[in-house]
Coordinates of C-alpha atoms in Angstrom, one line a residue:
X1 CA 16.9 -30.2 -35.2
X2 CA 16.5 -32.6 -32.3
X3 CA 13.0 -32.3 -30.4
X4 CA 13.2 -33.0 -26.8
X5 CA 10.0 -33.8 -24.6
X6 CA 10.2 -34.0 -20.9
X7 CA 7.0 -34.8 -19.0
X8 CA 7.3 -35.4 -15.0
X9 CA 4.6 -35.3 -12.7
X10 CA 2.5 -33.0 -14.5
X11 CA 5.2 -30.1 -14.7
X12 CA 7.1 -28.8 -17.4
X13 CA 10.9 -28.9 -17.6
X14 CA 13.5 -27.9 -20.3
X15 CA 17.1 -28.2 -21.0
X16 CA 19.5 -26.5 -23.5
X17 CA 21.3 -29.1 -25.3
X18 CA 25.0 -28.2 -25.8
X19 CA 25.3 -29.9 -29.3
X20 CA 23.1 -27.3 -31.0
X21 CA 24.1 -23.7 -30.9
X22 CA 21.8 -22.1 -33.6
X23 CA 18.4 -23.5 -32.8
X24 CA 16.9 -25.4 -29.9
X25 CA 13.3 -26.3 -29.6
X26 CA 11.7 -27.6 -26.5
X27 CA 8.2 -28.7 -26.5
X28 CA 7.0 -29.8 -23.2
X29 CA 3.3 -30.6 -22.0
X30 CA 1.9 -29.0 -18.8
X31 CA -1.5 -27.7 -19.1
X32 CA -0.8 -27.0 -22.8
X33 CA 2.0 -24.8 -22.3
X34 CA 4.6 -24.3 -25.2
X35 CA 8.2 -22.7 -25.0
X36 CA 10.2 -21.9 -27.8
X37 CA 13.8 -20.8 -27.8
X38 CA 16.0 -19.3 -30.4
X39 CA 19.6 -18.3 -30.0
X40 CA 19.4 -16.0 -33.0
X41 CA 17.5 -13.4 -31.0
X42 CA 18.1 -14.9 -27.2
X43 CA 14.2 -14.7 -26.5
X44 CA 12.4 -17.4 -25.1
X45 CA 8.3 -17.3 -25.5
X46 CA 6.1 -19.0 -23.2
X47 CA 2.5 -18.8 -24.3
X48 CA -0.7 -20.2 -22.9
X49 CA -2.6 -22.8 -25.0
X50 CA -6.2 -21.5 -25.3
X51 CA -7.6 -25.1 -25.0
X52 CA -5.9 -25.7 -21.5
X53 CA -8.5 -26.2 -18.8
X54 CA -6.2 -24.6 -16.3
X55 CA -5.7 -20.8 -16.3
X56 CA -2.1 -19.5 -15.7
X57 CA -1.2 -17.7 -12.7
X58 CA 2.2 -15.9 -12.7
X59 CA 3.5 -14.9 -9.4
X60 CA 6.3 -12.3 -9.3
X61 CA 8.3 -12.4 -6.0
X62 CA 9.0 -14.7 -2.9
X63 CA 8.5 -12.5 -0.1
X64 CA 5.8 -12.5 2.5
X65 CA 2.9 -11.8 0.4
X66 CA 3.9 -14.2 -2.5
X67 CA 4.8 -17.0 -0.2
X68 CA 1.7 -16.7 2.0
X69 CA -0.4 -16.9 -1.3
X70 CA 1.6 -19.8 -2.7
X71 CA 1.3 -21.8 0.7
X72 CA -2.4 -21.6 0.5
X73 CA -3.1 -21.6 -3.2
X74 CA -4.7 -24.8 -4.7
X75 CA -1.9 -25.3 -7.0
X76 CA -3.6 -28.4 -8.8
X77 CA -6.4 -26.0 -10.0
X78 CA -3.8 -23.5 -11.8
X79 CA -0.9 -23.6 -13.9
X80 CA 1.1 -21.8 -11.4
X81 CA 4.6 -19.9 -12.5
X82 CA 6.8 -18.1 -9.9
X83 CA 9.4 -15.7 -11.2
X84 CA 11.7 -14.1 -8.7
X85 CA 15.6 -13.2 -8.6
X86 CA 15.9 -15.2 -5.5
X87 CA 14.9 -18.9 -5.1
X88 CA 14.0 -18.6 -1.4
X89 CA 11.7 -17.0 1.4
X90 CA 13.4 -14.9 4.1
X91 CA 11.9 -14.4 7.4
X92 CA 12.8 -10.6 7.4
X93 CA 12.0 -9.7 11.1
X94 CA 15.1 -11.8 12.1
X95 CA 17.5 -9.8 9.8
X96 CA 18.9 -7.6 12.9
X97 CA 19.7 -11.0 14.6
X98 CA 21.5 -12.2 11.5
X99 CA 23.6 -9.1 11.3
X100 CA 25.3 -10.1 14.7
X101 CA 25.3 -13.9 14.5
X102 CA 22.5 -14.6 16.9
X103 CA 20.8 -16.5 14.0
X104 CA 22.5 -17.7 10.9
X105 CA 21.3 -16.8 7.6
X106 CA 20.5 -20.3 6.4
X107 CA 18.0 -20.6 9.6
X108 CA 15.6 -18.0 8.2
X109 CA 15.6 -18.9 4.7
X110 CA 13.3 -21.5 2.8
X111 CA 13.7 -22.7 -0.4
X112 CA 10.5 -21.8 -2.6
X113 CA 10.7 -24.9 -4.4
X114 CA 9.8 -26.7 -1.0
X115 CA 6.6 -24.9 -1.2
X116 CA 5.6 -25.4 -4.8
X117 CA 7.2 -28.8 -5.5
X118 CA 3.8 -30.3 -6.2
X119 CA 2.5 -28.5 -9.1
X120 CA 4.3 -25.1 -9.5
X121 CA 7.1 -24.0 -11.5
X122 CA 9.9 -21.6 -10.5
X123 CA 12.3 -19.3 -12.6
X124 CA 15.1 -17.7 -11.0
X125 CA 14.7 -14.5 -13.1
X126 CA 14.4 -10.8 -13.0
X127 CA 11.2 -9.4 -14.4
X128 CA 11.8 -6.0 -15.9
X129 CA 8.5 -5.3 -17.8
X130 CA 4.8 -5.9 -17.6
X131 CA 2.8 -6.0 -20.7
X132 CA -0.8 -5.5 -19.5
X133 CA -2.2 -5.1 -22.8
X134 CA -0.7 -8.5 -24.3
X135 CA -1.1 -10.2 -20.7
X136 CA 2.8 -11.0 -20.7
X137 CA 5.8 -10.4 -18.4
X138 CA 9.6 -10.0 -19.8
X139 CA 12.2 -11.5 -17.9
X140 CA 16.0 -11.9 -17.8
X141 CA 17.7 -14.9 -16.1
X142 CA 19.9 -14.0 -12.9
X143 CA 22.6 -16.5 -14.0
X144 CA 25.0 -14.8 -16.6
X145 CA 24.5 -16.2 -20.1
X146 CA 27.6 -17.5 -22.2
X147 CA 26.0 -15.3 -25.1
X148 CA 27.1 -11.8 -25.2
X149 CA 23.4 -10.8 -25.9
X150 CA 20.9 -10.4 -22.9
X151 CA 18.8 -13.4 -23.0
X152 CA 15.1 -12.7 -22.5
X153 CA 12.1 -14.8 -21.4
X154 CA 8.4 -13.7 -22.1
X155 CA 5.7 -15.4 -20.2
X156 CA 1.9 -15.2 -20.9
X157 CA -0.4 -15.2 -18.3
X158 CA -4.0 -15.1 -17.4
X159 CA -3.7 -13.8 -13.8
X160 CA -0.8 -12.1 -12.5
X161 CA 0.4 -11.5 -8.7
X162 CA 2.9 -8.6 -8.5
X163 CA 4.4 -9.1 -5.1
X164 CA 8.0 -7.9 -5.4
X165 CA 8.4 -5.9 -2.4
X166 CA 10.1 -2.7 -2.4
X167 CA 13.7 -1.2 -1.9
X168 CA 15.1 1.1 0.6
X169 CA 14.3 4.9 -0.1
X170 CA 17.4 7.1 0.0
X171 CA 15.3 10.1 -0.7
X172 CA 17.9 11.2 -3.2
X173 CA 20.3 11.8 -0.5
X174 CA 24.1 12.2 -2.1
X175 CA 26.4 9.2 -1.1
X176 CA 23.9 6.9 0.3
X177 CA 23.9 4.2 -2.3
X178 CA 27.7 4.5 -2.7
X179 CA 28.6 4.5 1.2
X180 CA 25.9 2.9 3.3
X181 CA 24.5 -0.6 4.1
X182 CA 20.7 -1.4 3.8
X183 CA 19.0 -4.1 5.7
X184 CA 16.4 -5.5 3.2
X185 CA 17.6 -8.8 2.1
X186 CA 19.9 -11.6 3.7
X187 CA 22.7 -10.6 1.7
X188 CA 22.4 -7.2 3.4
X189 CA 22.6 -8.5 6.6
X190 CA 25.8 -10.7 5.8
X191 CA 27.6 -7.6 4.6
X192 CA 26.8 -5.9 7.7
X193 CA 28.0 -8.7 9.8
X194 CA 31.4 -8.7 7.9
X195 CA 31.7 -4.9 8.1
X196 CA 31.4 -4.9 11.9
X197 CA 34.1 -7.4 12.4
X198 CA 36.2 -5.7 9.6
X199 CA 35.6 -2.4 11.8
X200 CA 36.9 -4.0 15.0
X201 CA 39.9 -5.9 13.2
X202 CA 41.1 -2.5 11.6
X203 CA 40.9 -0.7 15.1
X204 CA 43.0 -3.5 16.5
X205 CA 45.7 -2.9 14.2
X206 CA 49.1 -1.3 15.6
X207 CA 50.1 2.2 15.3
X208 CA 46.6 3.5 15.1
X209 CA 45.7 6.9 17.0
X210 CA 42.8 7.1 19.2
X211 CA 41.0 9.2 16.6
X212 CA 41.4 6.6 14.0
X213 CA 40.2 3.9 16.6
X214 CA 37.0 6.0 17.1
X215 CA 36.3 6.5 13.7
X216 CA 36.6 2.7 12.8
X217 CA 34.3 1.9 15.7
X218 CA 31.6 4.6 15.0
X219 CA 28.5 2.8 14.1
X220 CA 25.6 5.0 12.7
X221 CA 22.1 3.8 12.3
X222 CA 19.9 6.1 10.1
X223 CA 16.1 5.7 11.0
X224 CA 14.3 5.2 14.2
X225 CA 11.6 2.6 12.7
X226 CA 11.6 -0.9 14.0
X227 CA 14.3 -2.0 11.8
X228 CA 16.7 0.7 13.0
X229 CA 15.8 0.3 16.6
X230 CA 16.0 -3.3 16.6
X231 CA 19.4 -3.4 14.8
X232 CA 21.0 -0.7 17.1
X233 CA 19.8 -2.9 20.0
X234 CA 21.2 -6.1 18.5
X235 CA 24.5 -4.6 17.9
X236 CA 24.8 -3.2 21.4
X237 CA 24.2 -6.6 22.8
X238 CA 26.9 -8.3 20.3
X239 CA 29.4 -5.6 21.4
X240 CA 28.7 -5.8 24.8
X241 CA 28.1 -9.6 25.4
X242 CA 30.9 -11.0 22.9
X243 CA 33.0 -8.4 20.9
X244 CA 34.0 -6.6 24.2
X245 CA 35.9 -10.0 25.6
X246 CA 37.7 -10.4 22.2
X247 CA 38.8 -6.9 21.7
X248 CA 39.3 -5.5 25.2
X249 CA 41.9 -3.0 24.2
X250 CA 39.4 -1.1 21.7
X251 CA 36.0 -1.6 23.5
X252 CA 36.2 1.7 25.2
X253 CA 36.1 3.5 21.8
X254 CA 33.1 2.2 20.5
X255 CA 30.0 4.4 19.9
X256 CA 26.6 3.6 18.4
X257 CA 24.6 6.6 17.0
X258 CA 20.9 6.3 16.1
X259 CA 19.8 9.1 13.7
X260 CA 16.0 10.2 13.3
X261 CA 14.8 12.9 11.4
X262 CA 11.5 12.9 13.3
X263 CA 10.5 13.8 16.8
X264 CA 10.3 10.3 18.1
X265 CA 11.5 6.6 17.4
X266 CA 9.1 3.9 16.9
X267 CA 6.3 6.1 15.9
X268 CA 3.8 3.3 15.0
X269 CA 3.9 2.2 18.5
X270 CA 2.3 3.2 21.9
X271 CA 3.9 6.1 23.6
X272 CA 4.7 4.2 26.6
X273 CA 7.0 2.1 24.2
X274 CA 8.6 4.9 22.8
X275 CA 9.5 6.5 26.1
X276 CA 10.7 3.2 27.6
X277 CA 13.0 2.7 24.2
X278 CA 14.6 6.1 24.7
X279 CA 15.3 5.7 28.4
X280 CA 16.9 2.4 27.7
X281 CA 19.2 3.5 24.9
X282 CA 20.2 6.2 27.1
X283 CA 21.2 3.7 29.8
X284 CA 23.0 1.4 27.2
X285 CA 25.0 4.4 25.7
X286 CA 23.3 4.6 22.6
X287 CA 23.7 8.1 21.2
X288 CA 20.2 9.1 20.1
X289 CA 19.8 12.1 18.0
X290 CA 16.1 13.1 17.2
X291 CA 15.4 15.9 14.6
X292 CA 18.7 15.0 12.9
X293 CA 18.3 14.7 8.9
X294 CA 20.9 13.1 6.9
X295 CA 22.0 15.6 4.1
X296 CA 25.3 13.8 2.7
X297 CA 27.1 10.8 3.2
X298 CA 30.7 10.5 2.0
X299 CA 33.2 7.7 2.3
X300 CA 34.7 9.3 5.4
X301 CA 31.8 11.4 7.2
X302 CA 28.3 11.5 7.7
X303 CA 26.7 15.1 7.4
X304 CA 23.4 16.0 9.2
X305 CA 21.3 19.1 9.7
X306 CA 19.2 19.8 12.9
X307 CA 15.8 20.5 12.3
X308 CA 15.4 22.9 15.3
X309 CA 18.4 25.1 14.6
X310 CA 19.4 24.3 11.0
X311 CA 23.0 23.8 12.0
X312 CA 25.0 21.3 9.8
X313 CA 27.7 19.1 11.4
X314 CA 29.8 16.3 10.2
X315 CA 31.3 13.3 12.2
X316 CA 33.4 10.4 10.9
X317 CA 32.2 6.9 10.8
X318 CA 33.3 3.5 10.5
X319 CA 29.8 2.0 9.3
X320 CA 26.3 3.4 8.3
X321 CA 23.2 1.4 8.1
X322 CA 20.5 3.0 6.4
X323 CA 16.8 2.1 7.3
X324 CA 14.5 5.2 6.5
X325 CA 11.7 3.7 4.7
X326 CA 10.9 2.2 1.2
X327 CA 10.5 2.9 -2.3
X328 CA 9.3 1.4 -5.6
X329 CA 11.4 -0.9 -7.6
X330 CA 12.2 -0.1 -11.2
X331 CA 9.6 -2.8 -12.3
X332 CA 6.9 -1.2 -10.2
X333 CA 7.8 2.4 -11.2
X334 CA 7.8 1.4 -14.9
X335 CA 4.5 -0.4 -14.5
X336 CA 3.1 2.5 -12.8
X337 CA 4.0 5.1 -15.7
X338 CA 2.4 2.4 -18.1
X339 CA -1.0 2.5 -16.5
X340 CA -1.2 6.1 -15.4
X341 CA 0.0 6.0 -11.8
X342 CA 3.4 7.7 -12.1
X343 CA 2.5 10.2 -9.7
X344 CA 1.9 7.6 -6.8
X345 CA 4.7 6.1 -4.3
X346 CA 3.3 2.5 -4.8
X347 CA 0.6 0.7 -7.1
X348 CA -2.8 1.6 -6.0
X349 CA -5.1 -1.3 -5.9
X350 CA -8.9 -1.7 -5.0
X351 CA -10.2 -3.3 -1.7
X352 CA -10.1 -6.9 -3.8
X353 CA -6.2 -6.3 -4.4
X354 CA -6.6 -5.8 -8.1
X355 CA -4.7 -3.0 -9.7
X356 CA -6.9 0.0 -10.2
X357 CA -8.0 -0.3 -13.8
X358 CA -7.2 -4.4 -14.4
X359 CA -9.2 -7.3 -14.1
X360 CA -6.5 -9.7 -14.1
X361 CA -3.4 -8.0 -12.3
X362 CA -3.0 -8.1 -8.5
X363 CA -0.6 -6.4 -6.3
X364 CA 0.1 -7.0 -2.6
X365 CA 2.7 -6.5 -0.2
X366 CA 5.0 -3.5 0.3
X367 CA 4.8 -2.6 -3.6
X368 CA 1.2 -1.7 -3.3
X369 CA -1.5 0.0 -1.1
X370 CA -5.2 -0.1 -1.0
X371 CA -7.0 3.1 -2.4
X372 CA -10.0 2.9 -0.2
X373 CA -12.9 4.4 -1.8
X374 CA -14.3 7.3 -0.3
X375 CA -17.9 7.3 0.8
X376 CA -18.5 10.9 -0.3
X377 CA -18.0 9.8 -3.8
X378 CA -21.0 7.4 -3.7
X379 CA -23.2 9.4 -1.2
X380 CA -25.8 10.1 -3.6
X381 CA -26.2 6.6 -4.9
X382 CA -26.0 5.3 -1.2
X383 CA -28.8 7.6 -0.4
X384 CA -30.7 6.5 -3.3
X385 CA -30.5 2.9 -2.6
X386 CA -31.5 3.4 1.1
X387 CA -34.3 5.7 0.2
X388 CA -36.6 2.9 -1.0
X389 CA -39.8 4.7 -1.0
X390 CA -38.2 7.4 -3.0
X391 CA -39.6 9.9 -0.5
X392 CA -36.5 12.2 -0.5
X393 CA -36.1 11.6 3.2
X394 CA -34.1 9.1 4.8
X395 CA -35.0 7.6 8.2
X396 CA -32.7 5.9 10.7
X397 CA -34.8 2.6 9.9
X398 CA -34.1 2.9 6.2
X399 CA -30.5 3.6 6.5
X400 CA -30.0 0.5 9.2
X401 CA -31.3 -1.7 6.4
X402 CA -28.3 -1.1 4.4
X403 CA -25.5 -0.3 7.1
X404 CA -24.1 -3.8 7.1
X405 CA -23.2 -3.6 3.6
X406 CA -21.9 0.1 3.9
X407 CA -19.7 -0.7 6.7
X408 CA -18.2 -3.8 5.0
X409 CA -17.6 -1.5 1.7
X410 CA -16.5 1.7 3.7
X411 CA -14.7 0.5 6.9
X412 CA -13.9 4.0 7.8
X413 CA -17.6 4.3 8.7
X414 CA -17.3 2.1 11.5
X415 CA -13.8 3.5 12.7
X416 CA -15.4 7.0 12.7
X417 CA -18.1 5.8 15.0
X418 CA -15.7 4.0 17.1
X419 CA -13.3 6.9 17.5
X420 CA -16.2 9.2 18.1
X421 CA -17.7 6.7 20.7
X422 CA -21.1 6.5 18.8
X423 CA -23.1 3.6 19.8
X424 CA -24.8 3.3 16.4
X425 CA -25.9 4.9 13.1
X426 CA -28.9 6.5 15.0
X427 CA -26.2 8.3 17.1
X428 CA -24.4 9.4 14.0
X429 CA -27.5 10.8 12.6
X430 CA -28.7 12.6 15.7
X431 CA -25.3 14.2 15.9
X432 CA -26.3 16.1 12.7
X433 CA -30.0 16.5 13.1
X434 CA -29.9 17.2 16.7
X435 CA -33.2 15.5 17.5
X436 CA -33.9 12.4 19.6
X437 CA -36.9 10.8 17.7
X438 CA -38.1 10.5 14.4
X439 CA -34.9 11.5 12.5
X440 CA -35.4 12.5 8.9
X441 CA -32.8 13.6 6.5
X442 CA -32.7 14.8 3.1
X443 CA -29.8 14.4 0.9
X444 CA -27.9 17.7 2.1
X445 CA -28.1 16.6 5.8
X446 CA -27.0 13.2 5.2
X447 CA -23.9 14.3 3.5
X448 CA -23.4 16.5 6.4
X449 CA -23.7 13.7 8.9
X450 CA -21.2 11.7 7.0
X451 CA -18.8 14.3 5.7
X452 CA -16.2 13.6 8.3
X453 CA -16.2 10.0 7.9
X454 CA -13.6 9.5 5.2
X455 CA -11.1 11.3 7.5
X456 CA -10.8 7.7 9.2
X457 CA -9.6 5.9 6.1
X458 CA -6.2 4.5 7.0
X459 CA -3.5 3.4 4.9
X460 CA -2.0 0.0 6.1
X461 CA 1.6 -0.4 7.1
X462 CA 4.3 -1.9 5.0
X463 CA 4.7 -4.9 7.3
X464 CA 4.9 -8.8 6.8
X465 CA 1.9 -9.1 8.7
X466 CA 0.1 -7.1 6.3
X467 CA 1.7 -8.9 3.3
X468 CA 0.9 -12.4 4.9
X469 CA -2.7 -11.7 5.2
X470 CA -3.0 -10.4 1.9
X471 CA -1.5 -13.5 0.3
X472 CA -3.8 -15.6 2.1
X473 CA -6.8 -13.5 1.1
X474 CA -5.9 -13.7 -2.5
X475 CA -5.2 -17.3 -2.4
X476 CA -8.6 -18.1 -1.0
X477 CA -10.2 -16.0 -3.8
X478 CA -8.5 -17.8 -6.5
X479 CA -9.3 -21.1 -4.7
X480 CA -13.2 -20.1 -4.9
X481 CA -13.0 -18.1 -8.3
X482 CA -15.4 -20.3 -10.0
X483 CA -17.8 -20.9 -7.2
X484 CA -18.0 -17.1 -6.5
X485 CA -18.4 -16.3 -10.2
X486 CA -21.8 -18.2 -9.9
X487 CA -22.7 -17.5 -6.2
X488 CA -21.0 -14.1 -5.2
X489 CA -20.7 -13.7 -1.5
X490 CA -19.5 -9.9 -1.3
X491 CA -21.6 -6.7 -0.6
X492 CA -24.0 -5.4 -3.0
X493 CA -22.5 -3.1 -5.9
X494 CA -23.0 0.4 -5.1
X495 CA -22.7 1.4 -8.7
X496 CA -24.6 -1.2 -10.9
X497 CA -26.7 -4.3 -10.0
X498 CA -25.8 -7.5 -8.3
X499 CA -22.9 -8.1 -5.7
X500 CA -19.2 -8.4 -5.7
X501 CA -17.8 -11.8 -5.8
X502 CA -15.8 -11.8 -2.7
X503 CA -15.8 -9.9 0.7
X504 CA -13.3 -6.8 0.4
X505 CA -9.7 -7.6 2.0
X506 CA -9.8 -6.5 5.8
X507 CA -6.6 -6.6 7.7
X508 CA -6.8 -7.7 11.2
X509 CA -4.0 -6.5 13.4
X510 CA -2.6 -8.9 15.6
X511 CA -0.1 -7.2 17.5
X512 CA 3.6 -5.9 17.1
X513 CA 6.9 -6.4 18.9
X514 CA 10.1 -4.3 19.3
X515 CA 13.1 -6.0 20.8
X516 CA 15.1 -3.6 22.6
X517 CA 18.2 -5.5 23.6
X518 CA 19.3 -7.0 26.9
X519 CA 16.6 -9.7 26.7
X520 CA 13.9 -7.0 27.0
X521 CA 11.1 -6.6 24.2
X522 CA 8.2 -4.4 23.9
X523 CA 4.9 -6.0 22.9
X524 CA 1.9 -4.1 21.8
X525 CA -1.3 -6.4 21.2
X526 CA -4.8 -5.6 20.4
X527 CA -7.1 -3.8 22.8
X528 CA -4.3 -1.4 24.0
X529 CA -2.4 -4.1 25.9
X530 CA 1.2 -3.2 26.5
X531 CA 3.9 -5.2 27.9
X532 CA 7.6 -4.4 28.2
X533 CA 10.4 -6.6 29.7
X534 CA 11.8 -10.1 30.0
X535 CA 8.4 -11.8 29.8
X536 CA 7.8 -10.1 26.6
X537 CA 10.8 -11.5 25.2
X538 CA 10.0 -14.9 25.7
X539 CA 6.6 -14.2 24.2
X540 CA 8.5 -12.8 21.2
X541 CA 10.7 -15.9 21.0
X542 CA 7.6 -18.2 20.8
X543 CA 5.6 -16.0 18.4
X544 CA 8.8 -15.7 15.9
X545 CA 9.4 -19.4 16.1
X546 CA 5.9 -20.4 15.4
X547 CA 5.7 -18.0 12.5
X548 CA 8.4 -19.8 10.5
X549 CA 7.3 -21.2 7.3
X550 CA 8.4 -24.8 8.1
X551 CA 9.5 -27.1 10.6
X552 CA 13.1 -27.2 9.2
X553 CA 13.5 -23.4 9.6
X554 CA 11.7 -23.4 13.1
X555 CA 14.1 -26.3 14.5
X556 CA 17.0 -24.3 13.0
X557 CA 16.2 -20.8 14.5
X558 CA 15.2 -22.4 18.1
X559 CA 18.9 -24.3 17.9
X560 CA 20.5 -20.8 16.9
X561 CA 18.9 -19.2 19.9
X562 CA 20.0 -22.2 22.3
X563 CA 23.5 -22.0 20.9
X564 CA 24.0 -18.3 21.5
X565 CA 22.7 -18.8 25.2
X566 CA 25.5 -21.5 25.6
X567 CA 28.4 -20.3 23.4
X568 CA 27.7 -16.8 22.5
X569 CA 27.5 -15.2 19.0
X570 CA 29.7 -16.3 16.3
X571 CA 32.3 -13.5 15.7
X572 CA 34.2 -15.0 12.7
X573 CA 34.1 -13.1 9.5
X574 CA 32.6 -16.0 7.4

């Protein structure tokens, strides 16, 4: 047996030696890590040396949350290992632009090794099991092995960051998986791009009837959220500005249909933006059908049911893009069953992004949701802490002494007062007591005063903006973990003594955009500021360019936009 040891810049590297088919042992030094590989069972074990001064952080995923965490994490303080089936970060808001050649796929992808090259490791592997009890993850390499047995890698961890994102939710609709395109990854955008060109090429063949041409050139988008609306607008521009010139004989047979099961598109935007988008789509000739639910997709037609009348109809199509929400990946679903969260849609975490019931596993991004603690669960303890003289009565002054910590621990209190236009906590208590002076509340009246507060608890949207802020927050927590262990900075513990190590995560909404085609974009910024038109399009250009993760991708995206202005979009099938 030959032992190979490779040490380079403090990182661990291992290689399979082709001369030995029975057994290969690689020992590498990187924070005391040891890796052993035996071809007899096709399993690699990576364990942490207890004497290592560095704790190991395993990060699953290379999306918005994981990349934001890695960019801001002090990699020198931890033994960091990233595991993901893709070795790059993709700027997903520009995926609709990739589908039509406005931006090239390579321009929005940044290799993850460019981010962690200094002291982090990366495996292009698919994690299929999380062993919480033994602090291990089980993975399989993405590349196919020459061996018939499935190769397995087992990695130990001290902290685990689950940021694997989510998959498209089909709601178990028959035929969706087999016949529809999704728009979650760069590979999806490239498939859609080829399918659009294929549809035009098929329709251009001789001896086709008008019905066959209309079928091939009927593009259906399911879902009226930002992704579906942006793709429909991008596709319309692509056909109007570029493909209609290249395929003049079939341009009159093109039809774009947008199906939405709800009563409005862009439901998370201001009503003014929704109304403008509907009117613009009507002017552009995009067939918008609200209250239309897809019940089945075959290889020839898509079947819909009208919510108002119950009428079922079937129309032929050339291509269907499915964009109706997200669902958990198999890894997350299996882990949720393991920890008793099988009935949830995503992983439940506390306000510090820790998976509920675990001290060392964190979940962020689309695969998780913060389960905000209800104030009514702790109302008796809060009353007891505020009632320092133990009189059984609570004055406004006593409650004001703890209100700052309460608002930090329960953000729904502040939201409730804002929505009710209450100037302070005294107004909240007055509303219950009905007196102007010398307000004193017992426990029952105190409960009544705060009984409606929990109704304002909000679930964060599954967006890249939320995921990026969570990644930044978690990285800062890891960077100051030792310091905050000795000097906690968080709010006082409601149940128990002392303070929490960190302040809870708080999402700060920075605004959102909805490109609607024709060089017009709707922008909704904090403070109820809404802008729609060409000026917002230039703001969109500047913001999206600045949000790229590197100067390389920033330069490439801007050059793609300039190329499109000068030469138009690329219509090749490549």
